[in-house]
Each structure stands twice: as C-alpha cells, then as structure tokens.
Short mmCIF file of N, CA and C in Angstrom, two decimals:
data_model
loop_
_atom_site.label_atom_id
_atom_site.label_comp_id
_atom_site.label_asym_id
_atom_site.label_seq_id
_atom_site.Cartn_x
_atom_site.Cartn_y
_atom_site.Cartn_z
N UNK A 1390 4.16 -5.02 6.67
CA UNK A 1390 3.09 -5.78 7.25
C UNK A 1390 3.34 -5.86 8.74
N UNK A 1391 2.30 -5.69 9.51
CA UNK A 1391 2.43 -5.68 10.95
C UNK A 1391 1.45 -6.65 11.58
N UNK A 1392 1.98 -7.49 12.43
CA UNK A 1392 1.19 -8.49 13.14
C UNK A 1392 0.78 -7.92 14.48
N UNK A 1393 -0.53 -7.90 14.74
CA UNK A 1393 -1.09 -7.42 16.00
C UNK A 1393 -0.76 -5.95 16.28
N UNK A 1394 -0.63 -5.15 15.23
CA UNK A 1394 -0.33 -3.73 15.42
C UNK A 1394 -1.44 -2.83 14.93
N UNK A 1395 -2.50 -3.37 14.39
CA UNK A 1395 -3.60 -2.53 13.91
C UNK A 1395 -4.29 -1.90 15.13
N UNK A 1396 -4.43 -0.59 15.11
CA UNK A 1396 -5.10 0.09 16.21
C UNK A 1396 -6.60 -0.13 16.04
N UNK A 1397 -7.24 -0.63 17.10
CA UNK A 1397 -8.66 -0.96 17.06
C UNK A 1397 -9.43 -0.10 18.05
N UNK A 1398 -10.66 0.25 17.68
CA UNK A 1398 -11.51 0.98 18.62
C UNK A 1398 -12.16 -0.04 19.56
N UNK A 1399 -12.93 0.40 20.55
CA UNK A 1399 -13.52 -0.55 21.51
C UNK A 1399 -14.41 -1.64 20.88
N UNK A 1400 -15.01 -1.36 19.73
CA UNK A 1400 -15.83 -2.38 19.08
C UNK A 1400 -15.01 -3.23 18.09
N UNK A 1401 -13.70 -3.17 18.20
CA UNK A 1401 -12.74 -3.96 17.40
C UNK A 1401 -12.80 -3.63 15.91
N UNK A 1402 -13.05 -2.38 15.58
CA UNK A 1402 -12.95 -1.91 14.20
C UNK A 1402 -11.62 -1.18 14.06
N UNK A 1403 -10.95 -1.32 12.92
CA UNK A 1403 -9.67 -0.63 12.74
C UNK A 1403 -9.85 0.89 12.72
N UNK A 1404 -8.94 1.57 13.39
CA UNK A 1404 -8.93 3.03 13.38
C UNK A 1404 -8.23 3.46 12.09
N UNK A 1405 -8.88 4.28 11.27
CA UNK A 1405 -8.27 4.66 10.00
C UNK A 1405 -7.05 5.57 10.18
N UNK A 1406 -6.13 5.46 9.25
CA UNK A 1406 -4.98 6.36 9.19
C UNK A 1406 -5.44 7.70 8.64
N UNK A 1407 -4.62 8.75 8.76
CA UNK A 1407 -5.02 10.03 8.16
C UNK A 1407 -5.26 9.88 6.66
N UNK A 1408 -6.33 10.47 6.18
CA UNK A 1408 -6.72 10.44 4.76
C UNK A 1408 -6.95 9.04 4.24
N UNK A 1409 -7.35 8.11 5.09
CA UNK A 1409 -7.62 6.73 4.67
C UNK A 1409 -9.13 6.51 4.64
N UNK A 1410 -9.60 5.89 3.57
CA UNK A 1410 -11.02 5.62 3.41
C UNK A 1410 -11.24 4.14 3.18
N UNK A 1411 -12.29 3.60 3.77
CA UNK A 1411 -12.62 2.19 3.62
C UNK A 1411 -13.26 1.97 2.25
N UNK A 1412 -12.79 0.94 1.56
CA UNK A 1412 -13.32 0.60 0.25
C UNK A 1412 -14.31 -0.56 0.36
N UNK A 1413 -13.98 -1.57 1.16
CA UNK A 1413 -14.80 -2.77 1.28
C UNK A 1413 -14.59 -3.38 2.65
N UNK A 1414 -15.69 -3.88 3.24
CA UNK A 1414 -15.60 -4.55 4.53
C UNK A 1414 -16.32 -5.89 4.44
N UNK A 1415 -15.69 -6.92 4.95
CA UNK A 1415 -16.31 -8.24 5.10
C UNK A 1415 -16.44 -8.44 6.60
N UNK A 1416 -17.66 -8.30 7.12
CA UNK A 1416 -17.90 -8.25 8.56
C UNK A 1416 -17.62 -9.57 9.29
N UNK A 1417 -17.84 -10.69 8.61
CA UNK A 1417 -17.64 -11.98 9.29
C UNK A 1417 -17.32 -13.05 8.25
N UNK A 1418 -16.77 -14.14 8.73
CA UNK A 1418 -16.53 -15.28 7.87
C UNK A 1418 -15.25 -15.25 7.05
N UNK A 1419 -14.34 -14.34 7.35
CA UNK A 1419 -13.05 -14.32 6.65
C UNK A 1419 -12.07 -15.18 7.43
N UNK A 1420 -11.48 -16.15 6.77
CA UNK A 1420 -10.51 -17.04 7.41
C UNK A 1420 -9.13 -16.75 6.84
N UNK A 1421 -8.19 -16.39 7.71
CA UNK A 1421 -6.84 -16.06 7.30
C UNK A 1421 -5.87 -17.12 7.82
N UNK A 1422 -5.10 -17.68 6.91
CA UNK A 1422 -4.00 -18.58 7.28
C UNK A 1422 -2.72 -17.87 6.92
N UNK A 1423 -1.83 -17.74 7.88
CA UNK A 1423 -0.60 -16.97 7.69
C UNK A 1423 0.60 -17.83 8.03
N UNK A 1424 1.57 -17.86 7.11
CA UNK A 1424 2.84 -18.53 7.36
C UNK A 1424 3.91 -17.45 7.43
N UNK A 1425 4.53 -17.30 8.59
CA UNK A 1425 5.52 -16.25 8.80
C UNK A 1425 6.84 -16.63 8.12
N UNK A 1426 7.75 -15.67 7.95
CA UNK A 1426 9.06 -15.98 7.36
C UNK A 1426 9.84 -17.02 8.18
N UNK A 1427 9.58 -17.09 9.48
CA UNK A 1427 10.25 -18.08 10.33
C UNK A 1427 9.62 -19.46 10.22
N UNK A 1428 8.48 -19.58 9.51
CA UNK A 1428 7.83 -20.87 9.32
C UNK A 1428 6.66 -21.13 10.24
N UNK A 1429 6.35 -20.22 11.17
CA UNK A 1429 5.20 -20.40 12.05
C UNK A 1429 3.92 -20.29 11.25
N UNK A 1430 2.93 -21.11 11.61
CA UNK A 1430 1.65 -21.07 10.92
C UNK A 1430 0.58 -20.59 11.91
N UNK A 1431 -0.14 -19.56 11.49
CA UNK A 1431 -1.21 -18.98 12.30
C UNK A 1431 -2.49 -19.02 11.49
N UNK A 1432 -3.62 -19.24 12.20
CA UNK A 1432 -4.91 -19.32 11.50
C UNK A 1432 -5.99 -18.77 12.41
N UNK A 1433 -6.81 -17.86 11.87
CA UNK A 1433 -7.91 -17.27 12.63
C UNK A 1433 -9.07 -16.94 11.70
N UNK A 1434 -10.24 -16.75 12.28
CA UNK A 1434 -11.43 -16.31 11.56
C UNK A 1434 -11.79 -14.93 12.09
N UNK A 1435 -12.24 -14.05 11.20
CA UNK A 1435 -12.59 -12.71 11.66
C UNK A 1435 -13.14 -11.83 10.57
N UNK A 1436 -12.85 -10.55 10.70
CA UNK A 1436 -13.35 -9.50 9.83
C UNK A 1436 -12.21 -9.01 8.94
N UNK A 1437 -12.56 -8.55 7.74
CA UNK A 1437 -11.57 -8.05 6.79
C UNK A 1437 -11.99 -6.66 6.34
N UNK A 1438 -11.04 -5.72 6.35
CA UNK A 1438 -11.31 -4.35 5.92
C UNK A 1438 -10.27 -3.98 4.87
N UNK A 1439 -10.74 -3.54 3.71
CA UNK A 1439 -9.86 -3.08 2.64
C UNK A 1439 -10.00 -1.57 2.55
N UNK A 1440 -8.88 -0.87 2.68
CA UNK A 1440 -8.88 0.59 2.54
C UNK A 1440 -8.04 0.95 1.33
N UNK A 1441 -7.92 2.24 1.06
CA UNK A 1441 -7.10 2.71 -0.07
C UNK A 1441 -5.62 2.45 0.15
N UNK A 1442 -5.21 2.21 1.42
CA UNK A 1442 -3.80 2.07 1.73
C UNK A 1442 -3.39 0.69 2.23
N UNK A 1443 -4.33 -0.06 2.81
CA UNK A 1443 -3.94 -1.33 3.42
C UNK A 1443 -5.10 -2.32 3.50
N UNK A 1444 -4.73 -3.56 3.74
CA UNK A 1444 -5.65 -4.66 3.96
C UNK A 1444 -5.52 -5.02 5.44
N UNK A 1445 -6.64 -5.01 6.16
CA UNK A 1445 -6.61 -5.23 7.60
C UNK A 1445 -7.49 -6.43 7.95
N UNK A 1446 -6.93 -7.38 8.69
CA UNK A 1446 -7.68 -8.52 9.21
C UNK A 1446 -7.77 -8.34 10.71
N UNK A 1447 -8.98 -8.52 11.27
CA UNK A 1447 -9.19 -8.44 12.71
C UNK A 1447 -9.86 -9.74 13.15
N UNK A 1448 -9.20 -10.46 14.01
CA UNK A 1448 -9.70 -11.75 14.49
C UNK A 1448 -10.91 -11.56 15.41
N UNK A 1449 -11.81 -12.55 15.39
CA UNK A 1449 -12.93 -12.54 16.34
C UNK A 1449 -12.44 -12.94 17.73
N UNK A 1450 -11.27 -13.56 17.80
CA UNK A 1450 -10.66 -13.96 19.07
C UNK A 1450 -10.02 -12.73 19.71
N UNK A 1451 -10.67 -12.19 20.73
CA UNK A 1451 -10.19 -10.96 21.37
C UNK A 1451 -9.27 -11.24 22.55
N UNK A 1452 -8.87 -12.49 22.75
CA UNK A 1452 -7.99 -12.80 23.87
C UNK A 1452 -6.64 -12.09 23.71
N UNK A 1453 -6.13 -11.47 24.77
CA UNK A 1453 -4.89 -10.72 24.66
C UNK A 1453 -3.66 -11.60 24.33
N UNK A 1454 -3.76 -12.90 24.59
CA UNK A 1454 -2.62 -13.78 24.31
C UNK A 1454 -2.76 -14.52 22.97
N UNK A 1455 -3.78 -14.19 22.19
CA UNK A 1455 -3.96 -14.84 20.89
C UNK A 1455 -2.80 -14.46 19.97
N UNK A 1456 -2.21 -15.43 19.28
CA UNK A 1456 -1.05 -15.12 18.43
C UNK A 1456 -1.39 -14.27 17.21
N UNK A 1457 -2.64 -14.35 16.72
CA UNK A 1457 -3.05 -13.56 15.57
C UNK A 1457 -4.32 -12.79 15.93
N UNK A 1458 -4.14 -11.59 16.45
CA UNK A 1458 -5.29 -10.75 16.80
C UNK A 1458 -5.67 -9.85 15.63
N UNK A 1459 -4.65 -9.35 14.92
CA UNK A 1459 -4.88 -8.49 13.77
C UNK A 1459 -3.68 -8.55 12.85
N UNK A 1460 -3.92 -8.20 11.61
CA UNK A 1460 -2.85 -8.14 10.62
C UNK A 1460 -3.12 -6.93 9.74
N UNK A 1461 -2.15 -6.05 9.64
CA UNK A 1461 -2.26 -4.85 8.82
C UNK A 1461 -1.21 -4.93 7.73
N UNK A 1462 -1.67 -4.98 6.48
CA UNK A 1462 -0.77 -5.15 5.33
C UNK A 1462 -0.90 -3.93 4.42
N UNK A 1463 0.14 -3.08 4.33
CA UNK A 1463 0.11 -2.01 3.33
C UNK A 1463 0.01 -2.62 1.94
N UNK A 1464 -0.82 -2.07 1.10
CA UNK A 1464 -1.03 -2.65 -0.23
C UNK A 1464 0.26 -2.71 -1.04
N UNK A 1465 1.19 -1.80 -0.77
CA UNK A 1465 2.46 -1.81 -1.50
C UNK A 1465 3.38 -2.93 -1.02
N UNK A 1466 3.04 -3.59 0.10
CA UNK A 1466 3.84 -4.71 0.59
C UNK A 1466 3.32 -6.06 0.09
N UNK A 1467 2.22 -6.05 -0.66
CA UNK A 1467 1.72 -7.28 -1.27
C UNK A 1467 2.55 -7.50 -2.54
N UNK A 1468 3.37 -8.54 -2.52
CA UNK A 1468 4.32 -8.76 -3.62
C UNK A 1468 3.68 -9.50 -4.78
N UNK A 1469 2.97 -10.58 -4.47
CA UNK A 1469 2.32 -11.36 -5.54
C UNK A 1469 0.99 -11.89 -5.03
N UNK A 1470 0.07 -12.11 -5.97
CA UNK A 1470 -1.25 -12.62 -5.62
C UNK A 1470 -1.63 -13.74 -6.58
N UNK A 1471 -2.50 -14.62 -6.11
CA UNK A 1471 -3.02 -15.66 -7.00
C UNK A 1471 -4.38 -16.14 -6.48
N UNK A 1472 -5.24 -16.49 -7.42
CA UNK A 1472 -6.55 -17.04 -7.12
C UNK A 1472 -6.45 -18.55 -7.28
N UNK A 1473 -6.69 -19.29 -6.21
CA UNK A 1473 -6.54 -20.74 -6.22
C UNK A 1473 -7.90 -21.42 -6.24
N UNK A 1474 -8.03 -22.43 -7.11
CA UNK A 1474 -9.27 -23.20 -7.20
C UNK A 1474 -8.93 -24.69 -7.03
N UNK A 1475 -8.85 -25.15 -5.79
CA UNK A 1475 -8.52 -26.57 -5.57
C UNK A 1475 -9.67 -27.48 -6.02
N UNK A 1476 -9.32 -28.71 -6.35
CA UNK A 1476 -10.33 -29.69 -6.77
C UNK A 1476 -11.29 -29.97 -5.61
N UNK A 1477 -10.73 -30.20 -4.44
CA UNK A 1477 -11.53 -30.44 -3.25
C UNK A 1477 -11.32 -29.29 -2.28
N UNK A 1478 -12.35 -28.54 -1.99
CA UNK A 1478 -12.23 -27.41 -1.07
C UNK A 1478 -12.68 -26.12 -1.73
N UNK A 1479 -12.73 -25.10 -0.91
CA UNK A 1479 -13.20 -23.79 -1.37
C UNK A 1479 -12.10 -23.02 -2.08
N UNK A 1480 -12.51 -22.17 -3.00
CA UNK A 1480 -11.56 -21.27 -3.65
C UNK A 1480 -10.96 -20.35 -2.59
N UNK A 1481 -9.72 -19.95 -2.83
CA UNK A 1481 -9.09 -19.02 -1.90
C UNK A 1481 -8.13 -18.10 -2.63
N UNK A 1482 -7.78 -17.05 -1.93
CA UNK A 1482 -6.88 -16.02 -2.44
C UNK A 1482 -5.56 -16.17 -1.69
N UNK A 1483 -4.49 -16.40 -2.42
CA UNK A 1483 -3.16 -16.54 -1.82
C UNK A 1483 -2.32 -15.33 -2.20
N UNK A 1484 -1.55 -14.83 -1.24
CA UNK A 1484 -0.69 -13.70 -1.54
C UNK A 1484 0.58 -13.75 -0.70
N UNK A 1485 1.62 -13.18 -1.26
CA UNK A 1485 2.92 -13.12 -0.60
C UNK A 1485 3.13 -11.68 -0.13
N UNK A 1486 3.65 -11.55 1.09
CA UNK A 1486 3.76 -10.24 1.73
C UNK A 1486 5.19 -9.99 2.19
N UNK A 1487 5.65 -8.78 1.94
CA UNK A 1487 6.97 -8.35 2.43
C UNK A 1487 6.77 -7.80 3.84
N UNK A 1488 7.38 -8.41 4.87
CA UNK A 1488 7.21 -7.91 6.23
C UNK A 1488 7.84 -6.53 6.41
N UNK A 1489 7.18 -5.68 7.18
CA UNK A 1489 7.72 -4.37 7.52
C UNK A 1489 8.73 -4.54 8.65
N UNK A 1490 9.78 -3.78 8.60
CA UNK A 1490 10.79 -3.83 9.65
C UNK A 1490 10.16 -3.43 10.98
N UNK A 1491 10.32 -4.27 11.99
CA UNK A 1491 9.75 -4.00 13.30
C UNK A 1491 8.26 -4.24 13.39
N UNK A 1492 7.68 -4.90 12.41
CA UNK A 1492 6.23 -5.12 12.38
C UNK A 1492 5.76 -6.37 13.07
N UNK A 1493 6.67 -7.15 13.65
CA UNK A 1493 6.27 -8.33 14.39
C UNK A 1493 6.43 -9.63 13.64
N UNK A 1494 6.66 -9.59 12.33
CA UNK A 1494 6.82 -10.83 11.58
C UNK A 1494 8.28 -11.15 11.29
N UNK A 1495 9.16 -10.19 11.45
CA UNK A 1495 10.57 -10.45 11.19
C UNK A 1495 11.32 -10.77 12.48
N UNK A 1496 10.58 -11.06 13.54
CA UNK A 1496 11.20 -11.40 14.82
C UNK A 1496 12.03 -12.67 14.67
N UNK A 1497 13.11 -12.73 15.37
CA UNK A 1497 13.98 -13.90 15.29
C UNK A 1497 15.00 -13.78 14.19
N UNK A 1498 15.06 -12.66 13.54
CA UNK A 1498 16.08 -12.44 12.51
C UNK A 1498 15.84 -13.18 11.22
N UNK A 1499 14.68 -13.78 11.04
CA UNK A 1499 14.44 -14.51 9.79
C UNK A 1499 14.17 -13.53 8.67
N UNK A 1500 14.66 -13.87 7.51
CA UNK A 1500 14.41 -13.03 6.35
C UNK A 1500 13.47 -13.77 5.41
N UNK A 1501 12.97 -13.09 4.43
CA UNK A 1501 12.05 -13.70 3.49
C UNK A 1501 10.69 -13.06 3.61
N UNK A 1502 9.76 -13.62 2.91
CA UNK A 1502 8.41 -13.08 2.86
C UNK A 1502 7.43 -13.99 3.58
N UNK A 1503 6.32 -13.42 4.00
CA UNK A 1503 5.24 -14.20 4.60
C UNK A 1503 4.26 -14.59 3.51
N UNK A 1504 3.55 -15.69 3.73
CA UNK A 1504 2.52 -16.14 2.79
C UNK A 1504 1.19 -16.17 3.53
N UNK A 1505 0.16 -15.75 2.85
CA UNK A 1505 -1.17 -15.75 3.46
C UNK A 1505 -2.17 -16.35 2.50
N UNK A 1506 -3.19 -16.98 3.06
CA UNK A 1506 -4.31 -17.52 2.31
C UNK A 1506 -5.58 -16.98 2.94
N UNK A 1507 -6.49 -16.53 2.11
CA UNK A 1507 -7.73 -15.92 2.58
C UNK A 1507 -8.91 -16.67 1.97
N UNK A 1508 -9.82 -17.11 2.84
CA UNK A 1508 -11.03 -17.81 2.41
C UNK A 1508 -12.23 -17.14 3.04
N UNK A 1509 -13.36 -17.16 2.33
CA UNK A 1509 -14.62 -16.66 2.88
C UNK A 1509 -15.56 -17.82 3.07
N UNK A 1510 -16.21 -17.90 4.23
CA UNK A 1510 -17.10 -19.04 4.50
C UNK A 1510 -18.53 -18.78 4.05
N UNK A 1511 -18.92 -17.52 3.90
CA UNK A 1511 -20.32 -17.24 3.60
C UNK A 1511 -20.56 -16.48 2.31
N UNK A 1512 -19.56 -16.36 1.45
CA UNK A 1512 -19.71 -15.62 0.20
C UNK A 1512 -18.60 -16.02 -0.76
N UNK A 1513 -18.79 -15.65 -2.02
CA UNK A 1513 -17.74 -15.87 -3.01
C UNK A 1513 -16.61 -14.87 -2.83
N UNK A 1514 -15.45 -15.22 -3.30
CA UNK A 1514 -14.28 -14.38 -3.10
C UNK A 1514 -13.96 -13.54 -4.34
N UNK A 1515 -14.66 -13.80 -5.44
CA UNK A 1515 -14.37 -13.13 -6.72
C UNK A 1515 -14.46 -11.61 -6.64
N UNK A 1516 -15.56 -11.09 -6.08
CA UNK A 1516 -15.74 -9.64 -6.00
C UNK A 1516 -14.63 -9.01 -5.16
N UNK A 1517 -14.28 -9.64 -4.05
CA UNK A 1517 -13.23 -9.11 -3.19
C UNK A 1517 -11.90 -9.04 -3.93
N UNK A 1518 -11.55 -10.10 -4.63
CA UNK A 1518 -10.27 -10.13 -5.36
C UNK A 1518 -10.23 -9.03 -6.42
N UNK A 1519 -11.33 -8.86 -7.17
CA UNK A 1519 -11.37 -7.82 -8.19
C UNK A 1519 -11.19 -6.43 -7.59
N UNK A 1520 -11.87 -6.18 -6.48
CA UNK A 1520 -11.77 -4.88 -5.82
C UNK A 1520 -10.36 -4.67 -5.26
N UNK A 1521 -9.81 -5.70 -4.62
CA UNK A 1521 -8.46 -5.59 -4.06
C UNK A 1521 -7.43 -5.29 -5.14
N UNK A 1522 -7.52 -5.99 -6.26
CA UNK A 1522 -6.55 -5.77 -7.33
C UNK A 1522 -6.65 -4.36 -7.90
N UNK A 1523 -7.86 -3.83 -8.04
CA UNK A 1523 -8.03 -2.46 -8.54
C UNK A 1523 -7.45 -1.44 -7.57
N UNK A 1524 -7.74 -1.63 -6.29
CA UNK A 1524 -7.25 -0.69 -5.27
C UNK A 1524 -5.73 -0.79 -5.17
N UNK A 1525 -5.20 -2.00 -5.23
CA UNK A 1525 -3.74 -2.20 -5.17
C UNK A 1525 -3.05 -1.57 -6.38
N UNK A 1526 -3.65 -1.74 -7.57
CA UNK A 1526 -3.11 -1.13 -8.78
C UNK A 1526 -3.08 0.39 -8.65
N UNK A 1527 -4.14 0.94 -8.10
CA UNK A 1527 -4.22 2.39 -7.89
C UNK A 1527 -3.14 2.86 -6.91
N UNK A 1528 -2.93 2.10 -5.84
CA UNK A 1528 -1.91 2.46 -4.85
C UNK A 1528 -0.51 2.44 -5.49
N UNK A 1529 -0.25 1.44 -6.33
CA UNK A 1529 1.06 1.37 -7.01
C UNK A 1529 1.21 2.53 -7.98
N UNK A 1530 0.14 2.89 -8.70
CA UNK A 1530 0.18 4.02 -9.62
C UNK A 1530 0.48 5.31 -8.87
N UNK A 1531 -0.21 5.52 -7.76
CA UNK A 1531 0.00 6.73 -6.97
C UNK A 1531 1.42 6.79 -6.43
N UNK A 1532 1.98 5.65 -6.05
CA UNK A 1532 3.36 5.61 -5.55
C UNK A 1532 4.33 5.99 -6.66
N UNK A 1533 4.10 5.48 -7.89
CA UNK A 1533 4.97 5.84 -9.03
C UNK A 1533 4.87 7.32 -9.33
N UNK A 1534 3.64 7.86 -9.29
CA UNK A 1534 3.46 9.30 -9.54
C UNK A 1534 4.20 10.13 -8.50
N UNK A 1535 4.11 9.71 -7.25
CA UNK A 1535 4.78 10.43 -6.18
C UNK A 1535 6.30 10.37 -6.37
N UNK A 1536 6.82 9.21 -6.74
CA UNK A 1536 8.25 9.06 -6.98
C UNK A 1536 8.69 9.92 -8.16
N UNK A 1537 7.91 9.93 -9.24
CA UNK A 1537 8.24 10.77 -10.40
C UNK A 1537 8.24 12.25 -10.01
N UNK A 1538 7.27 12.66 -9.20
CA UNK A 1538 7.21 14.05 -8.77
C UNK A 1538 8.42 14.40 -7.91
N UNK A 1539 8.79 13.50 -7.00
CA UNK A 1539 9.96 13.75 -6.16
C UNK A 1539 11.23 13.84 -6.99
N UNK A 1540 11.35 12.98 -8.02
CA UNK A 1540 12.51 13.04 -8.90
C UNK A 1540 12.57 14.35 -9.65
N UNK A 1541 11.43 14.80 -10.17
CA UNK A 1541 11.44 16.06 -10.93
C UNK A 1541 11.69 17.24 -10.00
N UNK A 1542 11.18 17.19 -8.78
CA UNK A 1542 11.45 18.27 -7.82
C UNK A 1542 12.93 18.29 -7.44
N UNK A 1543 13.52 17.11 -7.32
CA UNK A 1543 14.95 17.03 -7.01
C UNK A 1543 15.76 17.69 -8.12
N UNK A 1544 15.39 17.43 -9.37
CA UNK A 1544 16.07 18.08 -10.50
C UNK A 1544 15.86 19.58 -10.47
N UNK A 1545 14.66 20.01 -10.17
CA UNK A 1545 14.34 21.43 -10.11
C UNK A 1545 15.16 22.12 -9.01
N UNK A 1546 15.20 21.48 -7.84
CA UNK A 1546 15.96 22.05 -6.73
C UNK A 1546 17.44 22.12 -7.08
N UNK A 1547 17.95 21.11 -7.78
CA UNK A 1547 19.35 21.12 -8.18
C UNK A 1547 19.63 22.30 -9.11
N UNK A 1548 18.76 22.52 -10.09
CA UNK A 1548 18.99 23.60 -11.05
C UNK A 1548 18.77 24.97 -10.45
N UNK A 1549 17.76 25.11 -9.58
CA UNK A 1549 17.40 26.43 -9.07
C UNK A 1549 17.70 26.61 -7.61
N UNK A 1550 18.27 25.60 -7.00
CA UNK A 1550 18.48 25.64 -5.56
C UNK A 1550 19.36 26.78 -5.08
N UNK A 1551 19.13 27.16 -3.85
CA UNK A 1551 19.91 28.25 -3.26
C UNK A 1551 21.35 27.81 -3.09
N UNK A 1552 22.26 28.72 -3.35
CA UNK A 1552 23.67 28.44 -3.16
C UNK A 1552 24.30 27.62 -4.26
N UNK A 1553 23.60 27.41 -5.37
CA UNK A 1553 24.18 26.65 -6.46
C UNK A 1553 25.30 27.46 -7.09
N UNK A 1554 26.43 26.83 -7.29
CA UNK A 1554 27.57 27.55 -7.86
C UNK A 1554 27.84 27.12 -9.29
N UNK A 1555 26.90 26.42 -9.87
CA UNK A 1555 27.11 25.96 -11.25
C UNK A 1555 26.48 26.92 -12.21
N UNK A 1556 27.05 27.03 -13.39
CA UNK A 1556 26.46 27.83 -14.46
C UNK A 1556 25.78 26.88 -15.43
N UNK A 1557 24.49 26.96 -15.51
CA UNK A 1557 23.72 26.12 -16.40
C UNK A 1557 23.33 26.99 -17.59
N UNK A 1558 23.72 26.59 -18.81
CA UNK A 1558 23.41 27.43 -19.97
C UNK A 1558 21.93 27.72 -20.07
N UNK A 1559 21.60 29.00 -20.32
CA UNK A 1559 20.21 29.40 -20.48
C UNK A 1559 19.48 29.64 -19.18
N UNK A 1560 20.14 29.42 -18.06
CA UNK A 1560 19.49 29.57 -16.77
C UNK A 1560 20.08 30.69 -15.93
N UNK A 1561 20.84 31.55 -16.49
CA UNK A 1561 21.41 32.66 -15.74
C UNK A 1561 22.73 32.28 -15.12
N UNK A 1562 23.22 33.14 -14.27
CA UNK A 1562 24.52 32.96 -13.64
C UNK A 1562 24.34 32.32 -12.28
N UNK A 1563 25.20 31.33 -12.00
CA UNK A 1563 25.20 30.62 -10.73
C UNK A 1563 23.82 30.02 -10.39
N UNK A 1564 23.12 29.56 -11.40
CA UNK A 1564 21.84 28.90 -11.18
C UNK A 1564 20.69 29.86 -10.91
N UNK A 1565 20.93 31.16 -10.98
CA UNK A 1565 19.87 32.14 -10.75
C UNK A 1565 19.23 32.46 -12.09
N UNK A 1566 17.91 32.30 -12.21
CA UNK A 1566 17.27 32.55 -13.50
C UNK A 1566 17.31 34.03 -13.86
N UNK A 1567 17.30 34.34 -15.14
CA UNK A 1567 17.27 35.74 -15.55
C UNK A 1567 15.95 36.37 -15.14
N UNK A 1568 15.90 37.68 -14.98
CA UNK A 1568 14.64 38.32 -14.58
C UNK A 1568 13.60 38.17 -15.68
N UNK A 1569 12.34 38.14 -15.31
CA UNK A 1569 11.29 38.02 -16.32
C UNK A 1569 11.21 39.30 -17.16
N UNK A 1570 10.72 39.20 -18.40
CA UNK A 1570 10.61 40.39 -19.24
C UNK A 1570 9.60 41.38 -18.65
N UNK A 1571 9.81 42.66 -18.96
CA UNK A 1571 8.90 43.69 -18.50
C UNK A 1571 7.57 43.61 -19.24
N UNK A 1572 6.60 44.39 -18.77
CA UNK A 1572 5.27 44.35 -19.37
C UNK A 1572 5.26 44.82 -20.81
N UNK A 1573 6.20 45.75 -21.18
CA UNK A 1573 6.21 46.27 -22.53
C UNK A 1573 7.22 45.57 -23.43
N UNK A 1574 7.90 44.53 -22.92
CA UNK A 1574 8.90 43.79 -23.72
C UNK A 1574 8.27 42.54 -24.32
N UNK A 1575 8.66 42.26 -25.56
CA UNK A 1575 8.21 41.03 -26.20
C UNK A 1575 9.23 39.95 -25.90
N UNK A 1576 8.82 38.70 -25.87
CA UNK A 1576 9.76 37.63 -25.66
C UNK A 1576 10.79 37.59 -26.80
N UNK A 1577 11.97 37.04 -26.57
CA UNK A 1577 12.99 37.00 -27.60
C UNK A 1577 12.50 36.28 -28.85
N UNK A 1578 12.98 36.71 -29.99
CA UNK A 1578 12.73 36.15 -31.31
C UNK A 1578 11.28 36.34 -31.79
N UNK A 1579 10.56 37.27 -31.23
CA UNK A 1579 9.23 37.61 -31.71
C UNK A 1579 9.31 38.99 -32.35
N UNK A 1580 8.64 39.16 -33.44
CA UNK A 1580 8.57 40.47 -34.09
C UNK A 1580 7.19 41.08 -33.89
N UNK A 1581 7.19 42.42 -33.80
CA UNK A 1581 5.91 43.11 -33.59
C UNK A 1581 5.17 43.26 -34.88
#
C-alpha cells in the first residue's frame, strides 16, 4: 500500500499500470478514514477506482501539502475485510492493509498493519463491496496459479536444466532426456 504515490494525470485520474483495467469507479462521495501503523489518523473525501490489481483513492483536496492526496492499495495487500452496520450512522466497509515497504505508511519504523474505513455519501456500499470481493478473490486465485506455475517450472528446470549432473531414472543420462522415437518406431510396450 502506498500513500500519496498513485500517479495521476492532469485531471486527477489514476494512470493505469501495464495491463490494468478499471472495473468500477465511484466519481464522488467516497470518504476514506485511514489509521496508519504509527497511529496517525487521516480522513479525506474523494474518488475511488477499483482495478483488477488495486484499489485507488484520490482525494478532492489537490493541495500539495495535504497528508492524504491518494492511496494505492494492491488487492493482495488487503488482509481482512468487514461490512459494518452501526446502529447510528451509515454502513461502511472496514479493511486491514499490509503496508508496502517504502510506500509511505511504514515511515518511522512502525510495524503492523493499517486500518481503513470507506463510506459513500451518495449511494449504497453493497454493490461496491460485492464487486471488490469478487475482483480480490480473482487476484488471489491468479497469484496462486502463478505461484503453482513457477513451482512446476522450477521442478522442470531442475530435472532438465543445463549442466545437471544427476541421473534421474527414466530421464536419460545426466538429466538429458532420451531422443524421441523415429517416425517408423512404435512407442515401447506397444505391439503392431
């Protein structure tokens, strides 16, 4: 998660990352309350953009000295979420965020997670929460798939990698696979 690091175009819209697509935008009326790991409390009203990779808040306060101008949260850094329905007050979405190293929230050497609360002043929050959870679930699934692929490639490289000096049964000598059968040869254990 990065505080005031979202790259914005001149009209204060977030610049997308490579291969990033916007899923949902709330143009106005999003109120973000953020408690940093050091205990500082920040609160702003602005715009919210949900993409396939991150949740981005952009404050309507464009002052260069504003403490919360933007917040960019990778979906994989959202640790826990909850939908809160207080007796008095508007429903809100609360979530815990793991700060990114060097992202502006871990300044001062404090460790721990940041907490955020999100409220909408002009619409219900139900649709947003449902969409966010689906996109976040998809991002976690894609991350697991990528990790599984990397693990299987690591195994493949180990078995077939160049310079391997191990003899793996059934895989040829020194990790080099046997040559493929010729066009007129049948695979082993098949009868014509």
